[in-house]
Coordinates of C-alpha atoms and ligand atoms in Angstrom, one line a residue:
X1043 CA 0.0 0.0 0.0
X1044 CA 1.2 3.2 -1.2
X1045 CA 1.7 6.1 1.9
X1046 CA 1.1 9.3 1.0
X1047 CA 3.6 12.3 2.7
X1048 CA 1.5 15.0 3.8
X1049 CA 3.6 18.5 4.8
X1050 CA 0.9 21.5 5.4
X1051 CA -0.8 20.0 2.6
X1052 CA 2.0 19.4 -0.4
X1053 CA 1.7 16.2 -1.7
X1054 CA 4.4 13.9 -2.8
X1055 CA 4.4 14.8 -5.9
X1056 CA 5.7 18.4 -5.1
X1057 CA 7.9 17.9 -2.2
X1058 CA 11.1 19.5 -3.4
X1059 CA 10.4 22.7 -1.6
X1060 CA 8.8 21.3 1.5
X1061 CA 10.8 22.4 3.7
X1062 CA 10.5 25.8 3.0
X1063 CA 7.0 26.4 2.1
X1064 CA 4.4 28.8 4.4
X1065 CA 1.0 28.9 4.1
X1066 CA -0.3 32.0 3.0
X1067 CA -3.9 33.6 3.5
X1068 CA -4.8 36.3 0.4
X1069 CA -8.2 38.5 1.0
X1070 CA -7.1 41.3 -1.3
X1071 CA -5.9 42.5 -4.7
X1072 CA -3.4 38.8 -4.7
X1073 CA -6.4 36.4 -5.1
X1074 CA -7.9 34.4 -7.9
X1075 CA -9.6 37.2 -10.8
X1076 CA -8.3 40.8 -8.5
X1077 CA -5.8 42.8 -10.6
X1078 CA -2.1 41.4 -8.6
X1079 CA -3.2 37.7 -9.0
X1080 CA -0.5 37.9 -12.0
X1081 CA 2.2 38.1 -10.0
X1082 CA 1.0 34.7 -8.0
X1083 CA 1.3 32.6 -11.0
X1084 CA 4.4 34.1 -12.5
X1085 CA 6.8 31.3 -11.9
X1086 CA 9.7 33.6 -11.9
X1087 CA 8.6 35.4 -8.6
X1088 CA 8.4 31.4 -7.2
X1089 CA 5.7 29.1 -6.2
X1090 CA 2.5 29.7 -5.1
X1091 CA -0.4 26.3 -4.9
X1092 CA -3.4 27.3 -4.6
X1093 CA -4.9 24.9 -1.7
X1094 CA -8.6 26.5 -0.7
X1095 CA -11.1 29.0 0.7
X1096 CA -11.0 30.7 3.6
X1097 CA -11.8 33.5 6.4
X1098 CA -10.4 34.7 9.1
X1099 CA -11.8 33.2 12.7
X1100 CA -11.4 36.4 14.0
X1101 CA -13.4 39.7 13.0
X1102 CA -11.0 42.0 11.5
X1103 CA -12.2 45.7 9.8
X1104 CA -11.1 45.5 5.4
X1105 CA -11.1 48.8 4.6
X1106 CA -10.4 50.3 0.7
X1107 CA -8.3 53.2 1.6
X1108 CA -5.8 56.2 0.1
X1109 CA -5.5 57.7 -3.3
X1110 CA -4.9 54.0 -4.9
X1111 CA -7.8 52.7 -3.7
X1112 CA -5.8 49.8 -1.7
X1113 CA -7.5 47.1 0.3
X1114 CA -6.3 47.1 3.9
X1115 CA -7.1 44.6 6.6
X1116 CA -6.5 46.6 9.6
X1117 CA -5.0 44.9 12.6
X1118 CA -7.9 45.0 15.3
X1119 CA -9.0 41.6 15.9
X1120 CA -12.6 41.7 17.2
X1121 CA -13.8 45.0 15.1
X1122 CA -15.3 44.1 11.7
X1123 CA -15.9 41.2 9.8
X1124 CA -14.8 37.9 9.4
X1125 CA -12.7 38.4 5.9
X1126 CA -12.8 35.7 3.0
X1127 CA -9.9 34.7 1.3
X1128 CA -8.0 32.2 -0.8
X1129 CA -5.2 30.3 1.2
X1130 CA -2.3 29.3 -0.7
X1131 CA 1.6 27.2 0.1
X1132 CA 4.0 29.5 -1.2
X1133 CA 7.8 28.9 -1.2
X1134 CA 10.7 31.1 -0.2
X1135 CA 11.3 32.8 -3.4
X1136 CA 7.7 33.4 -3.5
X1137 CA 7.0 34.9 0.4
X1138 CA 10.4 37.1 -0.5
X1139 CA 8.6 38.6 -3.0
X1140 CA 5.5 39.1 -1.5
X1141 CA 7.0 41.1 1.5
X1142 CA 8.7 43.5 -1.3
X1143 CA 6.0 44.0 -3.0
X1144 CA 3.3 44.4 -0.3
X1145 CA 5.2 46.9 0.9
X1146 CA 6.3 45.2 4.2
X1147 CA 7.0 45.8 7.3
X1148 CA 5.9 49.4 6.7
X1149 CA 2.8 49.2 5.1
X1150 CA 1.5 46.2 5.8
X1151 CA 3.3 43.7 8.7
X1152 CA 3.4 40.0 7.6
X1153 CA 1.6 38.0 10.8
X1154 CA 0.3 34.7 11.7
X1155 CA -3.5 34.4 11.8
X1156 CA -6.0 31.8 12.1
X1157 CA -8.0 30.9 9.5
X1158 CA -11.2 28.3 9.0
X1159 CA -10.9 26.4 5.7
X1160 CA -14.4 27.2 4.2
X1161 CA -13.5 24.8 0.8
X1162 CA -10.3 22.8 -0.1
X1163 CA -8.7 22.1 -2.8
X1164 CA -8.8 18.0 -3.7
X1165 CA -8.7 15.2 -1.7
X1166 CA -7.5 15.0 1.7
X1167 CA -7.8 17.2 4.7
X1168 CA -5.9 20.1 6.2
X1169 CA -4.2 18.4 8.6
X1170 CA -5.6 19.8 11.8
X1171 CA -8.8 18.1 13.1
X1172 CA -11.5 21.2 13.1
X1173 CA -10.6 23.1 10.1
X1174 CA -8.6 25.9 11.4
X1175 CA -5.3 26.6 10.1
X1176 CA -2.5 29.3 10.8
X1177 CA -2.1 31.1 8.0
X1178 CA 0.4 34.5 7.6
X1179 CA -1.4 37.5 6.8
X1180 CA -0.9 40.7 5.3
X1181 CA -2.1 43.4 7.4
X1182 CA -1.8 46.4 8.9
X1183 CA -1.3 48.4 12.2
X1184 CA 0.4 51.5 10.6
X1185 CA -2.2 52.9 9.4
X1186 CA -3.6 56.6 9.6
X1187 CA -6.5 56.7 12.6
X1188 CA -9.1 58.0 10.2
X1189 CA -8.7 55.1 8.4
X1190 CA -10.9 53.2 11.3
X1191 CA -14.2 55.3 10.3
X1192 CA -14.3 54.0 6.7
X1193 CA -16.7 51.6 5.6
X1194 CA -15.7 47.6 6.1
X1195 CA -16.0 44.7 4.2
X1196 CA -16.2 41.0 4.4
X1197 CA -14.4 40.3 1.3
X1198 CA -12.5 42.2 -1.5
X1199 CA -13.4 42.9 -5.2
X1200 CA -11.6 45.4 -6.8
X1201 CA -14.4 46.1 -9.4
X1202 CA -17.5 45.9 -6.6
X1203 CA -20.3 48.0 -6.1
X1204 CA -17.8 50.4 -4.0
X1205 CA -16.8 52.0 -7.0
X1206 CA -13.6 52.5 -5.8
X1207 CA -11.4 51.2 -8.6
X1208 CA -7.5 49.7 -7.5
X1209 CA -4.8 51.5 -9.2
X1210 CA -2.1 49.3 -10.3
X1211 CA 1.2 50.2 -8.6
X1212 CA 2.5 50.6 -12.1
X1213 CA 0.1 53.2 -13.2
X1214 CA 1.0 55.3 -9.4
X1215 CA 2.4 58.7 -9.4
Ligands
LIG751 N1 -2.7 42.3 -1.3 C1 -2.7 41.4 -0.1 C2 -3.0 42.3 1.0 C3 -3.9 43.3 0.4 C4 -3.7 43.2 -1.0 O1 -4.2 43.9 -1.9 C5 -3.7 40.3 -0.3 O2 -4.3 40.2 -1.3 O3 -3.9 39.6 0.7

């Protein structure tokens, strides 16, 4: 009988970087269809396998906010809603890039949160018995206090009924 190695969901079949990939939880401009999904399935930046659904276990406020229109997850636990997102493994090459270009540690901090898997991806479970994985996060707790008083969300789109329309970081002045 054939035993299946199971590290934080990678499979056999992709185990080369298994010792150096981190779960990753995306509720912003990063997931599946949202303008900087690009960059997670551009190879050259690294790996990144998609592995489910998810939100956060905790309430947190997701604001849209500055000039860019940026999606922020503000670091309150307890004040908002619980956020949906995609939960992805990601390697090294991959997380380094991801700090760079989210702008971390100064605008958004890289942290560990939990997170309930709402829908995975293929067969087997998650490893933990009730669903609830730690995942790191991009968020922030450098933000400007105003920020607190805009309106929150329970999960991103870029092109909702908001109206508030992401500027790439390309097109920026
Ligand atoms: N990118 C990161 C943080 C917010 C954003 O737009 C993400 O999608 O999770």
């Amino acid at each position: 009988t054939p035993s299946y190695t199971c590290f934080w969901g990678v499979t056999e079949h992709d185990t080369t970087h298994f010792l150096t990939m981190a779960r990753v939880f995306v509720y912003g401009t990063l997931k599946k269809g949202q303008p900087n999904y690009k960059h997670m399935i551009n190879t050259a930046k690294g790996l990144a396998k998609f592995q489910g659904r998810g939100r956060t276990v905790e309430k947190y406020p997701l604001v849209i906010a500055g000039k860019y229109n940026i999606p922020y997850m503000l670091n309150i636990p307890g004040t908002g809603h619980h956020i949906a997102g995609e939960i992805y493994s990601v390697d090294e090459q991959m997380l380094q890039f991801l700090d760079e270009f989210e702008g971390c540690p100064d605008m958004y901090q890289r942290t560990l949160m939990r997170i309930q898997v709402v829908e995975w991806e293929g067969k087997g479970g998650t490893g933990e018995a009730d669903g609830v994985l730690e995942c790191f996060v991009y968020s922030t707790a450098t933000y400007p206090p105003e920020w607190v008083g805009l309106p929150y969300y329970d999960s991103y789109d870029s092109s909702g009924k908001h109206g508030l329309s992401y500027v790439l970081r390309e097109s920026r002045e």
